[in-house]
Structures are given as structure tokens and as C-alpha cells.
Amino acid sequence: MTVELDCKGLNCPMPIVAISKAIRTMSQGEELRVEANDPAFKADVHAWTRRMGHTLVDFQQDGRLQRAVIRKS
Amino acid sequence: MTSQTITPELEALVERVLERKLDERFGELQSQLAAIERRMSSCERQATAERATLLVFSGEMDPLMAAFIIASASIAMGLEVTMYFTFWGLNALRKTWTFKGKTLPEKMIAALLPKSVGRLATSRLNMAGIGPAFFKKVMDDNNVEDLPSLIEVARDLGVRMVACEMTMGVMGIKREELVDWCDYGGAATYLEHAADSKLTLFI
């Protein structure tokens, strides 16, 4: 199952806060698809997945809009 | 040797001696085991709970925003967070203000301190109150949460907030002037957490 999370318009630290809340409700192996336009999101989502041990399956950037796919470990 | 040669007295004596020896041995082992258990649970506590402790001394809008942003981000990064509010930092926990039952110096402090968390000065470019209004506008344009919402987010995430009772006493701030969900403590309360924390900040 995939969970979608729209973080557009949210600024630091809210996207990471929202992701950490969302991932808590998911099961291992499920994927979280996040869209954000916070300029710090790229660095933060990489740091967050490294620290929390989840997998950043995909990261795409299109101008300010960024899409990340995180698989829960 | 047959069982007939062992008198009941002898048997009872042997039993008593054995029991005493066993008690000595096991007693020693048990106390060692208890000591190991204590050490293990303290190790486990330190291993499972990675802590961040923030000592919040400043009471202006901008350092307080930084404090609450780091607190919320720390929870998101899997840390347990405690914030200690001392001196001007207590502004962040203010709910209301009162002159009732205060001494003259306490009344003077009450009159000079900001009346609510939504009305704090900025540490730079305050310009008699123009600065905060300007910053709020710019933050709003950039979708940055304002201070009251940042406090709400941190609280919702489970950041523990502790007000320093000693500075409350010095500044004549009463418990009923602060939000009802904060805890109270002193330097030892802070240090108990700070000493076990991976991250400690003075803001």
C-alpha cells in the first residue's frame, strides 16, 4: 500500500514533522509518497531517512517542487 | 553405610549446615544478579531513549522560534525532548498576567514583561514594535509557522516543557500566569536530563 502526503506550502520543520507522524501509522514495507516545496526539504528528507533507518526509494526535483518516496523499514 | 547408622540428629545437623552454606552462596549470587540487573536497566534506558535537552533563556520571538523548531525537529528525528524555560524564556509559557498579590518590584516586572507569547519583541530590528509586525508578515508570506503555532506543534508532538521555579520566584511569576500544561522544576531537574542527553542547547 502507498500513502500520499502533501506537504506543499509547509516550511521547515513541518514537512519532516508530518512525515514522522505519517510513517508511524504505516506498516513495514509500505511506501510514503511526499510532495513538498520547502527549500530545505531535499537535505532534510535525506537526513531524516538516514537517521531513522528508512529507505529513500526515489527523490525527484522539478524547480521548487520535490517528490520523495520513502519505504518504511 | 546404611541409613540406619544416620541418626535423625545427624541428618538434621547436615541439613542445617547445608542450608546455611547454600544461603551464603545464593545470597551472594542474588545480590550480584540484582546489581547486574540494575546496571542493565540503566544501560537500556540510556540506549532506548536518545535525548535532547534545551535550556531556553531568551525571551524574544526569534530565538524562541529557533528553540521550538529544533525541539519539534528533534522529536521527528527520534529524540526525546525536554525544554527548560528560565529567566526571559518563561515568556514562552505565559498564558496571562496579574498584579494581584504581588510586591511592588514584582508588579514592576509584571508591567514591563510582554503580556503574551503573541506580543514578543524581536532580538534585532525591533524598532519599537515595527520589527515583530514586519517579521510576522514576512513569515506569513513564506508559510513559516508563527510562534504560537510552533509551540502548539511541539506540545502536540510530546515535547516536555518545564518552567524554572527559581526564576519564577525572582520575577514574581505565579503558576496561574503560565500555561497549565507545563511542568515545574529546578536546576537538578534540568541536569538529570541534560547529563543523559546527546544534544544540549542553550538558547
XYZ file of N, CA and C in Angstrom:
828
model
N 0.835 -1.199 0.000
C 0.000 0.000 0.000
C 0.872 1.252 0.000
N 0.403 2.285 -0.688
C 1.140 3.542 -0.734
C 0.322 4.652 -0.079
N 1.017 5.452 0.723
C 0.347 6.581 1.384
C 0.843 7.870 0.731
N -0.084 8.769 0.435
C 0.291 10.054 -0.174
C 0.293 11.134 0.899
N 1.269 12.026 0.830
C 1.338 13.115 1.807
C 1.681 14.414 1.086
N 0.796 15.375 1.200
C 1.020 16.662 0.535
C 1.585 17.667 1.534
N 2.854 18.003 1.364
C 3.485 18.978 2.267
C 3.757 20.296 1.539
N 3.105 20.505 0.416
C 3.331 21.757 -0.331
C 2.823 22.928 0.512
N 3.626 23.984 0.548
C 3.234 25.148 1.330
C 3.687 25.076 2.776
N 4.218 23.927 3.193
C 4.740 23.819 4.565
C 6.227 24.123 4.558
N 6.659 24.770 5.633
C 8.068 25.098 5.748
C 8.710 24.376 6.919
N 10.054 24.362 6.900
C 10.828 23.705 7.943
C 10.310 24.120 9.324
N 10.086 23.224 10.272
C 10.347 21.775 10.220
C 9.101 20.952 9.892
N 8.033 21.606 9.424
C 6.744 20.928 9.316
C 6.721 19.704 8.367
N 7.405 19.748 7.190
C 7.372 18.535 6.351
C 7.928 17.295 7.065
N 9.027 17.474 7.790
C 9.642 16.341 8.493
C 8.752 15.882 9.656
N 8.126 16.854 10.303
C 7.192 16.519 11.392
C 6.024 15.708 10.831
N 5.489 16.162 9.681
C 4.351 15.470 9.061
C 4.747 14.059 8.616
N 5.954 13.930 8.044
C 6.429 12.613 7.593
C 6.568 11.665 8.777
N 7.165 12.153 9.863
C 7.383 11.264 11.007
C 6.059 10.831 11.620
N 5.039 11.712 11.550
C 3.712 11.340 12.057
C 3.084 10.296 11.137
N 3.187 10.532 9.820
C 2.543 9.633 8.852
C 3.154 8.236 8.911
N 4.480 8.170 9.027
C 5.164 6.872 8.954
C 4.797 5.994 10.154
N 4.431 6.631 11.254
C 4.052 5.890 12.457
C 2.793 5.060 12.227
N 1.903 5.545 11.350
C 0.637 4.849 11.116
C 0.781 3.746 10.061
N 1.988 3.635 9.440
C 2.165 2.677 8.338
C 2.847 1.392 8.810
N 2.751 0.355 7.949
C 3.417 -0.911 8.270
C 4.729 -1.007 7.495
N 5.566 -1.915 7.968
C 6.873 -2.136 7.353
C 6.701 -2.489 5.868
N 7.515 -1.887 5.012
C 7.464 -2.199 3.585
C 6.552 -1.282 2.799
N 5.664 -0.582 3.490
C 4.765 0.347 2.790
C 5.533 1.595 2.367
N 5.004 2.255 1.328
C 5.697 3.434 0.809
C 4.924 4.719 1.065
N 5.687 5.762 1.396
C 5.102 7.083 1.630
C 5.582 8.001 0.502
N 4.630 8.555 -0.242
C 4.966 9.497 -1.326
C 4.710 10.909 -0.847
N 5.748 11.719 -0.829
C 5.633 13.077 -0.279
C 5.919 14.107 -1.361
N 5.102 15.145 -1.394
C 5.374 16.294 -2.263
C 5.607 17.499 -1.370
N 6.672 18.249 -1.656
C 6.968 19.426 -0.835
C 7.660 20.487 -1.664
N 7.547 21.743 -1.231
C 8.306 22.798 -1.910
C 9.136 23.639 -0.936
N 9.348 23.095 0.268
C 10.245 23.739 1.233
C 11.676 23.611 0.704
N 12.419 24.733 0.589
C 13.777 24.650 0.034
C 14.703 23.710 0.821
N 14.412 23.513 2.119
C 15.273 22.646 2.939
C 14.868 21.179 2.829
N 13.791 20.905 2.105
C 13.239 19.552 2.109
C 14.231 18.501 1.603
N 14.952 18.832 0.524
C 15.884 17.851 -0.061
C 16.893 17.371 0.980
N 17.592 18.308 1.585
C 18.601 17.950 2.588
C 17.947 17.264 3.785
N 16.793 17.790 4.207
C 16.146 17.273 5.416
C 15.599 15.855 5.243
N 14.986 15.569 4.089
C 14.399 14.240 3.913
C 15.510 13.185 3.784
N 16.636 13.571 3.188
C 17.782 12.652 3.125
C 18.298 12.368 4.543
N 18.479 13.436 5.315
C 18.984 13.283 6.693
C 18.015 12.466 7.533
N 16.719 12.748 7.365
C 15.700 12.062 8.169
C 15.683 10.552 7.888
N 15.727 10.184 6.607
C 15.689 8.750 6.285
C 16.963 8.054 6.764
N 18.114 8.705 6.624
C 19.372 8.113 7.115
C 19.292 7.885 8.617
N 18.844 8.897 9.318
C 18.806 8.844 10.785
C 17.794 7.812 11.287
N 16.614 7.761 10.655
C 15.537 6.911 11.151
C 15.602 5.498 10.571
N 16.524 5.265 9.624
C 16.717 3.919 9.093
C 15.707 3.506 8.041
N 14.935 4.450 7.489
C 14.014 4.124 6.399
C 14.741 4.327 5.070
N 14.127 3.827 3.980
C 14.801 3.907 2.677
C 14.181 5.004 1.817
N 15.048 5.869 1.311
C 14.579 6.863 0.357
C 14.661 6.205 -1.019
N 13.519 5.711 -1.493
C 13.490 4.938 -2.740
C 13.721 5.844 -3.936
N 13.142 7.038 -3.870
C 13.237 7.934 -5.020
C 13.158 9.385 -4.564
N 13.904 10.240 -5.234
C 13.787 11.678 -4.976
C 13.875 12.427 -6.300
N 12.871 13.216 -6.594
C 12.842 13.981 -7.842
C 12.635 15.452 -7.523
N 13.302 16.295 -8.304
C 13.107 17.730 -8.111
C 12.760 18.392 -9.435
N 11.715 19.224 -9.370
C 11.280 19.929 -10.569
C 11.093 21.385 -10.164
N 12.130 22.168 -10.320
C 12.092 23.538 -9.809
C 12.042 23.489 -8.292
N 11.058 24.142 -7.693
C 10.941 24.100 -6.235
C 10.199 22.858 -5.756
N 9.393 22.278 -6.657
C 8.597 21.113 -6.264
C 9.484 19.867 -6.165
N 9.366 19.187 -5.027
C 10.181 17.988 -4.804
C 9.269 16.828 -4.444
N 9.631 15.641 -4.979
C 8.848 14.439 -4.666
C 9.792 13.390 -4.076
N 9.399 12.850 -2.952
C 10.215 11.813 -2.317
C 9.354 10.580 -2.090
N 9.959 9.408 -2.275
C 9.277 8.153 -1.949
C 10.100 7.458 -0.871
N 9.454 7.214 0.255
C 10.145 6.613 1.408
C 9.531 5.261 1.697
N 10.371 4.240 1.817
C 9.855 2.920 2.220
C 10.141 2.703 3.699
N 9.094 2.346 4.426
C 9.261 2.143 5.879
C 10.029 0.858 6.160
N 11.029 0.939 7.028
C 11.828 -0.247 7.384
C 11.257 -0.925 8.625
N 27.760 -47.751 54.263
C 26.970 -47.114 55.314
C 25.479 -47.240 54.989
N 24.735 -47.698 55.946
C 23.290 -47.829 55.702
C 22.565 -46.677 56.370
N 21.311 -46.524 55.990
C 20.551 -45.403 56.524
C 20.325 -45.535 58.025
N 20.454 -46.789 58.524
C 20.234 -46.962 59.963
C 21.303 -46.257 60.795
N 22.535 -46.134 60.228
C 23.613 -45.513 61.021
C 23.458 -44.001 61.118
N 22.660 -43.411 60.215
C 22.457 -41.950 60.287
C 21.323 -41.641 61.243
N 21.705 -41.026 62.324
C 20.674 -40.693 63.316
C 19.899 -39.479 62.822
N 18.663 -39.291 63.292
C 17.890 -38.097 62.894
C 18.613 -36.813 63.270
N 19.340 -36.844 64.407
C 20.065 -35.637 64.839
C 21.129 -35.261 63.820
N 21.872 -36.299 63.399
C 22.943 -36.073 62.419
C 22.359 -35.531 61.115
N 21.257 -36.136 60.704
C 20.633 -35.721 59.446
C 20.196 -34.245 59.529
N 19.594 -33.904 60.666
C 19.144 -32.519 60.842
C 20.325 -31.560 60.835
N 21.426 -31.985 61.454
C 22.627 -31.142 61.509
C 23.171 -30.896 60.106
N 23.273 -32.003 59.350
C 23.793 -31.876 57.970
C 22.910 -30.930 57.161
N 21.598 -31.107 57.337
C 20.659 -30.246 56.593
C 20.856 -28.778 56.930
N 21.027 -28.506 58.238
C 21.192 -27.122 58.676
C 22.464 -26.513 58.107
N 23.542 -27.307 58.175
C 24.825 -26.805 57.670
C 24.723 -26.529 56.168
N 24.123 -27.497 55.476
C 23.972 -27.345 54.020
C 23.170 -26.092 53.661
N 22.068 -25.947 54.396
C 21.192 -24.809 54.122
C 21.921 -23.486 54.323
N 22.716 -23.440 55.426
C 23.426 -22.209 55.724
C 24.434 -21.902 54.612
N 25.174 -22.968 54.217
C 26.178 -22.776 53.156
C 25.509 -22.311 51.852
N 24.386 -22.977 51.534
C 23.685 -22.624 50.293
C 23.186 -21.185 50.331
N 22.621 -20.829 51.508
C 22.125 -19.455 51.663
C 23.227 -18.446 51.423
N 24.400 -18.753 52.011
C 25.536 -17.831 51.846
C 25.865 -17.663 50.369
N 26.005 -18.831 49.691
C 26.363 -18.792 48.271
C 25.319 -18.056 47.427
N 24.051 -18.486 47.623
C 22.988 -17.922 46.793
C 22.742 -16.467 47.111
N 22.859 -16.121 48.381
C 22.668 -14.735 48.783
C 23.634 -13.837 48.035
N 24.885 -14.279 47.983
C 25.916 -13.522 47.287
C 25.568 -13.407 45.797
N 25.184 -14.548 45.206
C 24.828 -14.562 43.788
C 23.638 -13.653 43.503
N 22.660 -13.736 44.423
C 21.454 -12.924 44.216
C 21.761 -11.436 44.237
N 22.626 -11.027 45.170
C 22.918 -9.598 45.230
C 23.730 -9.177 44.003
N 24.609 -10.115 43.520
C 25.347 -9.788 42.297
C 24.394 -9.664 41.113
N 23.425 -10.588 41.072
C 22.449 -10.588 39.990
C 21.629 -9.292 39.994
N 21.233 -8.879 41.206
C 20.447 -7.649 41.334
C 21.260 -6.457 40.841
N 22.562 -6.447 41.180
C 23.420 -5.340 40.739
C 23.526 -5.325 39.223
N 23.666 -6.522 38.628
C 23.759 -6.604 37.161
C 22.461 -6.122 36.518
N 21.335 -6.567 37.106
C 20.036 -6.143 36.574
C 19.887 -4.626 36.595
N 20.306 -4.025 37.705
C 20.214 -2.565 37.819
C 21.040 -1.880 36.739
N 22.268 -2.401 36.555
C 23.142 -1.776 35.550
C 22.572 -1.949 34.152
N 22.004 -3.144 33.895
C 21.433 -3.397 32.571
C 20.269 -2.477 32.285
N 19.386 -2.283 33.277
C 18.210 -1.445 33.012
C 18.631 0.006 32.817
N 19.694 0.425 33.502
C 20.163 1.795 33.292
C 20.790 1.930 31.895
N 21.515 0.871 31.450
C 22.084 0.880 30.095
C 20.976 0.916 29.056
N 19.935 0.071 29.288
C 18.823 0.015 28.346
C 18.141 1.365 28.233
N 17.945 2.004 29.415
C 17.271 3.295 29.420
C 18.067 4.292 28.587
N 19.392 4.251 28.769
C 20.220 5.190 28.011
C 20.225 4.861 26.534
N 20.146 3.554 26.200
C 20.214 3.156 24.802
C 18.905 3.435 24.074
N 17.770 3.173 24.741
C 16.497 3.332 24.038
C 16.092 4.797 23.929
N 16.392 5.574 24.957
C 15.962 6.961 24.915
C 17.132 7.864 24.563
N 17.156 8.348 23.333
C 18.137 9.352 22.975
C 17.484 10.681 23.240
N 18.165 11.490 24.031
C 17.513 12.708 24.493
C 18.140 13.984 23.953
N 17.301 15.002 23.840
C 17.774 16.356 23.566
C 17.200 17.237 24.667
N 18.021 18.107 25.207
C 17.559 18.998 26.265
C 17.897 20.436 25.907
N 16.895 21.280 25.900
C 17.097 22.672 25.522
C 16.869 23.568 26.735
N 17.860 24.385 27.034
C 17.718 25.360 28.107
C 17.374 26.685 27.440
N 16.143 27.128 27.611
C 15.679 28.325 26.903
C 15.708 29.521 27.844
N 16.652 30.409 27.587
C 16.905 31.570 28.440
C 16.336 32.848 27.805
N 16.388 32.905 26.467
C 15.958 34.117 25.754
C 14.446 34.195 25.659
N 13.949 35.406 25.629
C 12.503 35.564 25.602
C 11.990 36.350 24.411
N 12.848 36.571 23.393
C 12.351 37.283 22.220
C 11.765 36.290 21.221
N 11.022 36.832 20.285
C 10.320 35.998 19.316
C 11.261 35.096 18.510
N 12.370 35.664 18.008
C 13.214 34.896 17.076
C 13.986 33.747 17.737
N 14.682 33.981 18.878
C 15.328 32.803 19.495
C 14.322 31.752 19.951
N 13.134 32.200 20.384
C 12.121 31.226 20.804
C 11.645 30.394 19.617
N 11.519 31.036 18.457
C 11.116 30.271 17.263
C 12.152 29.191 16.950
N 13.438 29.601 17.013
C 14.514 28.639 16.750
C 14.433 27.475 17.733
N 14.180 27.787 19.009
C 14.108 26.750 20.047
C 12.998 25.751 19.746
N 11.817 26.263 19.392
C 10.684 25.358 19.161
C 10.828 24.585 17.860
N 11.457 25.197 16.851
C 11.693 24.479 15.591
C 12.638 23.299 15.848
N 13.724 23.551 16.589
C 14.678 22.469 16.878
C 14.020 21.395 17.752
N 13.179 21.815 18.684
C 12.511 20.844 19.563
C 11.619 19.912 18.748
N 10.807 20.472 17.859
C 9.904 19.648 17.055
C 10.683 18.759 16.091
N 11.716 19.334 15.467
C 12.523 18.543 14.532
C 13.228 17.405 15.276
N 13.646 17.641 16.527
C 14.315 16.592 17.307
C 13.382 15.415 17.556
N 12.124 15.715 17.843
C 11.152 14.634 18.048
C 10.987 13.865 16.742
N 10.878 14.588 15.634
C 10.728 13.937 14.326
C 11.939 13.058 14.019
N 13.102 13.447 14.529
C 14.329 12.675 14.298
C 14.509 11.582 15.349
N 13.488 11.318 16.119
C 13.514 10.183 17.033
C 14.101 10.446 18.409
N 14.255 11.716 18.776
C 14.792 12.022 20.105
C 13.653 12.332 21.075
N 13.936 12.134 22.350
C 13.017 12.584 23.396
C 13.448 13.994 23.756
N 12.522 14.915 23.864
C 12.930 16.310 24.059
C 12.326 16.934 25.318
N 13.185 17.591 26.077
C 12.724 18.391 27.216
C 13.235 19.809 27.039
N 12.362 20.782 27.225
C 12.767 22.188 27.170
C 12.610 22.775 28.569
N 13.667 23.439 29.044
C 13.617 24.127 30.339
C 13.583 25.614 30.095
N 12.612 26.280 30.675
C 12.446 27.707 30.458
C 12.857 28.451 31.706
N 13.842 29.329 31.541
C 14.335 30.084 32.681
C 14.458 31.557 32.300
N 14.479 32.447 33.277
C 14.525 33.889 33.041
C 13.562 34.321 31.936
N 14.064 35.001 30.906
C 13.176 35.599 29.889
C 12.468 34.526 29.076
N 13.040 33.326 29.057
C 12.438 32.221 28.319
C 11.042 31.876 28.810
N 10.762 32.219 30.079
C 9.432 31.952 30.645
C 8.314 32.654 29.866
N 8.690 33.703 29.109
C 7.710 34.387 28.248
C 6.955 33.415 27.353
N 7.649 32.349 26.938
C 7.059 31.394 26.000
C 5.892 30.633 26.625
N 5.875 30.559 27.957
C 4.839 29.776 28.631
C 3.747 30.655 29.244
N 3.839 31.944 28.973
C 2.885 32.859 29.623
C 1.485 32.732 29.026
N 0.512 32.615 29.919
C -0.878 32.487 29.487
C -1.617 33.795 29.763
N -1.332 34.360 30.927
C -1.997 35.598 31.328
C -1.053 36.351 32.269
N -1.495 37.471 32.780
C -0.648 38.188 33.735
C -1.524 38.829 34.797
N -0.937 38.979 35.951
C -1.721 39.530 37.060
C -0.834 40.383 37.967
N -1.438 41.391 38.604
C -0.741 42.193 39.614
C -1.128 41.732 41.010
N -2.200 40.933 41.057
C -2.791 40.562 42.346
C -1.799 39.802 43.234
N -1.707 40.225 44.487
C -0.878 39.528 45.461
C 0.616 39.656 45.210
N 1.030 40.631 44.390
C 2.455 40.788 44.111
C 3.031 41.971 44.865
N 4.342 41.882 45.172
C 5.021 43.002 45.823
C 5.268 44.086 44.779
N 5.686 45.267 45.209
C 5.908 46.370 44.272
C 6.930 46.012 43.186
N 8.128 45.468 43.559
C 9.078 45.102 42.490
C 8.494 44.073 41.521
N 7.727 43.118 42.066
C 7.115 42.107 41.201
C 6.086 42.726 40.263
N 5.370 43.710 40.775
C 4.391 44.411 39.929
C 5.099 45.164 38.810
N 6.268 45.758 39.166
C 7.026 46.498 38.150
C 7.496 45.558 37.040
N 7.992 44.386 37.463
C 8.439 43.412 36.453
C 7.256 42.985 35.588
N 6.119 42.726 36.247
C 4.924 42.291 35.511
C 4.511 43.330 34.484
N 4.655 44.616 34.850
C 4.255 45.679 33.932
C 5.201 45.778 32.742
N 6.478 45.380 32.972
C 7.475 45.548 31.916
C 7.597 44.325 31.001
N 7.148 43.161 31.487
C 7.288 41.945 30.676
C 6.198 41.871 29.608
N 6.463 41.183 28.490
C 5.436 41.033 27.464
C 4.208 40.327 28.034
N 3.045 40.724 27.559
C 1.814 40.215 28.147
C 1.396 38.855 27.592
N 1.867 38.529 26.402
C 1.536 37.207 25.865
C 2.588 36.808 24.841
N 2.579 35.529 24.497
C 3.582 34.985 23.598
C 3.409 35.531 22.181
N 2.210 36.033 21.885
C 1.965 36.609 20.562
C 2.468 38.045 20.448
N 2.978 38.602 21.561
C 3.376 40.022 21.544
C 4.823 40.207 21.966
N 5.693 39.328 21.519
C 7.096 39.422 21.908
C 7.885 40.286 20.936
N 8.933 40.922 21.468
C 9.821 41.716 20.633
C 10.768 40.793 19.871
N 11.437 41.337 18.865
C 12.495 40.577 18.187
C 13.830 40.971 18.800
N 14.853 40.098 18.698
C 16.127 40.390 19.350
C 16.914 41.441 18.579
N 16.670 41.539 17.279
C 17.270 42.601 16.458
C 16.156 43.283 15.687
N 16.393 44.518 15.275
C 15.459 45.266 14.442
C 14.059 45.317 15.055
N 13.993 45.466 16.355
C 12.664 45.524 16.980
C 11.949 46.829 16.607
N 12.691 47.905 16.524
C 12.184 49.220 16.106
C 10.838 49.545 16.743
N 10.820 49.497 18.082
C 9.620 49.850 18.863
C 8.374 49.112 18.408
N 8.567 47.837 18.042
C 7.391 47.020 17.733
C 7.084 46.896 16.247
N 7.784 47.667 15.417
C 7.554 47.543 13.968
C 8.178 46.238 13.476
N 9.348 45.919 14.044
C 10.068 44.703 13.667
C 9.224 43.442 13.747
N 8.613 43.166 14.928
C 7.816 41.941 15.044
C 6.691 41.870 14.007
N 6.002 43.025 13.777
C 4.910 43.038 12.802
C 5.449 42.723 11.418
N 6.612 43.324 11.114
C 7.247 43.098 9.822
C 7.649 41.624 9.663
N 8.271 41.060 10.713
C 8.698 39.656 10.651
C 7.501 38.718 10.481
N 6.428 39.027 11.203
C 5.234 38.175 11.116
C 4.693 38.158 9.690
N 4.708 39.342 9.059
C 4.219 39.450 7.681
C 5.109 38.619 6.747
N 6.437 38.800 6.888
C 7.372 38.091 6.015
C 7.256 36.575 6.232
N 7.115 36.165 7.494
C 6.997 34.730 7.795
C 5.721 34.167 7.211
N 4.653 34.941 7.322
C 3.373 34.511 6.782
C 3.479 34.355 5.269
N 4.137 35.324 4.600
C 4.321 35.249 3.146
C 5.112 34.003 2.757
N 6.009 33.567 3.650
C 6.855 32.414 3.351
C 6.321 31.112 3.952
N 5.083 31.143 4.420
C 4.457 29.956 5.005
C 5.209 29.397 6.208
N 5.915 30.259 6.939
C 6.574 29.793 8.158
C 5.569 29.943 9.302
N 5.466 28.906 10.112
C 4.519 28.949 11.231
C 4.925 30.059 12.208
N 3.948 30.711 12.807
C 4.296 31.725 13.804
C 4.567 31.050 15.153
N 5.058 31.848 16.113
C 5.498 31.261 17.389
C 4.392 30.491 18.120
N 3.177 31.058 18.282
C 2.144 30.268 18.983
C 1.870 28.919 18.305
N 1.869 28.866 16.969
C 1.631 27.564 16.323
C 2.817 26.632 16.495
N 4.043 27.181 16.480
C 5.223 26.326 16.697
C 5.183 25.696 18.095
N 4.721 26.456 19.076
C 4.608 25.933 20.444
C 3.557 24.819 20.473
N 2.457 25.052 19.759
C 1.378 24.066 19.706
C 1.869 22.768 19.068
N 2.643 22.894 17.979
C 3.183 21.711 17.290
C 4.095 20.929 18.229
N 4.993 21.645 18.913
C 5.946 20.985 19.815
C 5.206 20.260 20.936
N 4.187 20.904 21.445
C 3.403 20.319 22.528
C 2.679 19.064 22.044
N 2.094 19.176 20.867
C 1.352 18.074 20.264
C 2.269 16.864 20.012
N 3.536 17.135 19.684
C 4.480 16.045 19.413
C 4.997 15.395 20.693
N 4.747 16.016 21.821
C 5.166 15.423 23.091
C 6.453 15.991 23.656
N 6.801 17.223 23.280
C 7.954 17.880 23.905
C 7.562 18.207 25.351
N 8.429 17.801 26.282
C 8.131 18.116 27.682
C 8.656 19.516 27.982
N 7.817 20.343 28.592
C 8.238 21.708 28.874
C 8.207 21.962 30.375
N 9.332 22.460 30.873
C 9.478 22.648 32.316
C 9.806 24.111 32.612
N 9.057 24.710 33.526
C 9.318 26.086 33.926
C 10.214 26.077 35.164
N 11.213 26.978 35.161
C 12.150 27.056 36.282
C 11.492 27.821 37.430
N 11.338 27.143 38.544
C 10.620 27.746 39.677
C 11.428 28.854 40.337
N 12.764 28.697 40.300
C 13.595 29.719 40.941
C 13.406 31.063 40.247
N 13.489 31.092 38.897
C 13.317 32.383 38.205
C 11.886 32.876 38.287
N 10.936 31.947 38.375
C 9.544 32.382 38.566
C 9.453 33.166 39.870
N 10.167 32.666 40.890
C 10.188 33.329 42.182
C 10.834 34.704 42.088
N 11.993 34.762 41.413
C 12.726 36.026 41.282
C 11.880 37.073 40.557
N 11.178 36.654 39.508
C 10.427 37.604 38.698
C 8.980 37.731 39.160
N 8.653 37.007 40.234
C 7.303 37.097 40.773
C 6.242 36.547 39.842
N 6.628 35.585 39.002
C 5.640 34.980 38.091
C 4.943 33.845 38.830
N 3.620 33.861 38.809
C 2.862 32.828 39.513
C 2.449 31.727 38.549
N 2.224 30.537 39.137
C 1.843 29.396 38.295
C 0.616 29.686 37.445
N -0.338 30.453 38.019
C -1.573 30.700 37.257
C -1.350 31.636 36.077
N -0.162 32.247 35.999
C 0.132 33.097 34.849
C 0.701 32.289 33.692
N 1.122 31.051 33.976
C 1.709 30.211 32.924
C 0.674 29.193 32.432
N 0.933 28.628 31.264
C 0.023 27.618 30.696
C -0.120 26.462 31.695
N -1.280 25.825 31.706
C -1.485 24.803 32.742
C -0.884 23.444 32.396
N -0.314 23.305 31.177
C 0.239 22.000 30.810
C 1.747 21.897 31.021
N 2.407 22.928 31.566
C 3.856 22.782 31.741
C 4.166 22.154 33.100
N 5.379 21.573 33.194
C 5.846 21.027 34.459
C 6.729 22.071 35.136
N 7.069 21.808 36.396
C 7.909 22.740 37.135
C 9.122 22.012 37.681
N 10.238 22.731 37.764
C 11.432 22.089 38.292
C 12.534 23.088 38.523
N 13.693 22.558 38.924
C 14.844 23.404 39.183
C 16.054 22.913 38.412
N 17.227 23.370 38.849
C 18.457 23.048 38.143
C 18.712 21.542 38.096
N 18.383 20.843 39.184
C 18.637 19.398 39.212
C 17.743 18.668 38.215
N 16.503 19.151 38.060
C 15.588 18.556 37.084
C 16.185 18.691 35.686
N 16.704 19.891 35.408
C 17.347 20.120 34.110
C 18.546 19.198 33.933
N 19.414 19.150 34.944
C 20.666 18.395 34.812
C 20.440 16.889 34.716
N 19.396 16.406 35.365
C 19.106 14.982 35.286
C 18.918 14.576 33.824
N 18.222 15.425 33.072
C 18.010 15.125 31.650
C 19.213 15.516 30.808
N 19.781 16.687 31.104
C 20.886 17.195 30.290
C 22.079 16.243 30.335
N 22.346 15.664 31.525
C 23.510 14.787 31.676
C 23.368 13.529 30.829
N 22.137 13.111 30.547
C 21.879 11.914 29.748
C 21.584 12.237 28.288
N 21.719 13.502 27.916
C 21.303 13.905 26.569
C 22.456 13.879 25.585
N 22.117 13.521 24.349
C 23.110 13.574 23.279
C 23.280 15.003 22.809
N 22.217 15.767 22.987
C 22.219 17.130 22.484
C 21.714 18.060 23.574
N 22.501 19.073 23.898
C 22.011 20.082 24.830
C 22.263 21.448 24.214
N 21.269 22.297 24.270
C 21.401 23.626 23.685
C 21.015 24.680 24.698
N 21.719 25.774 24.658
C 21.377 26.942 25.478
C 20.948 28.023 24.505
N 19.679 28.384 24.580
C 19.174 29.351 23.603
C 18.690 30.606 24.313
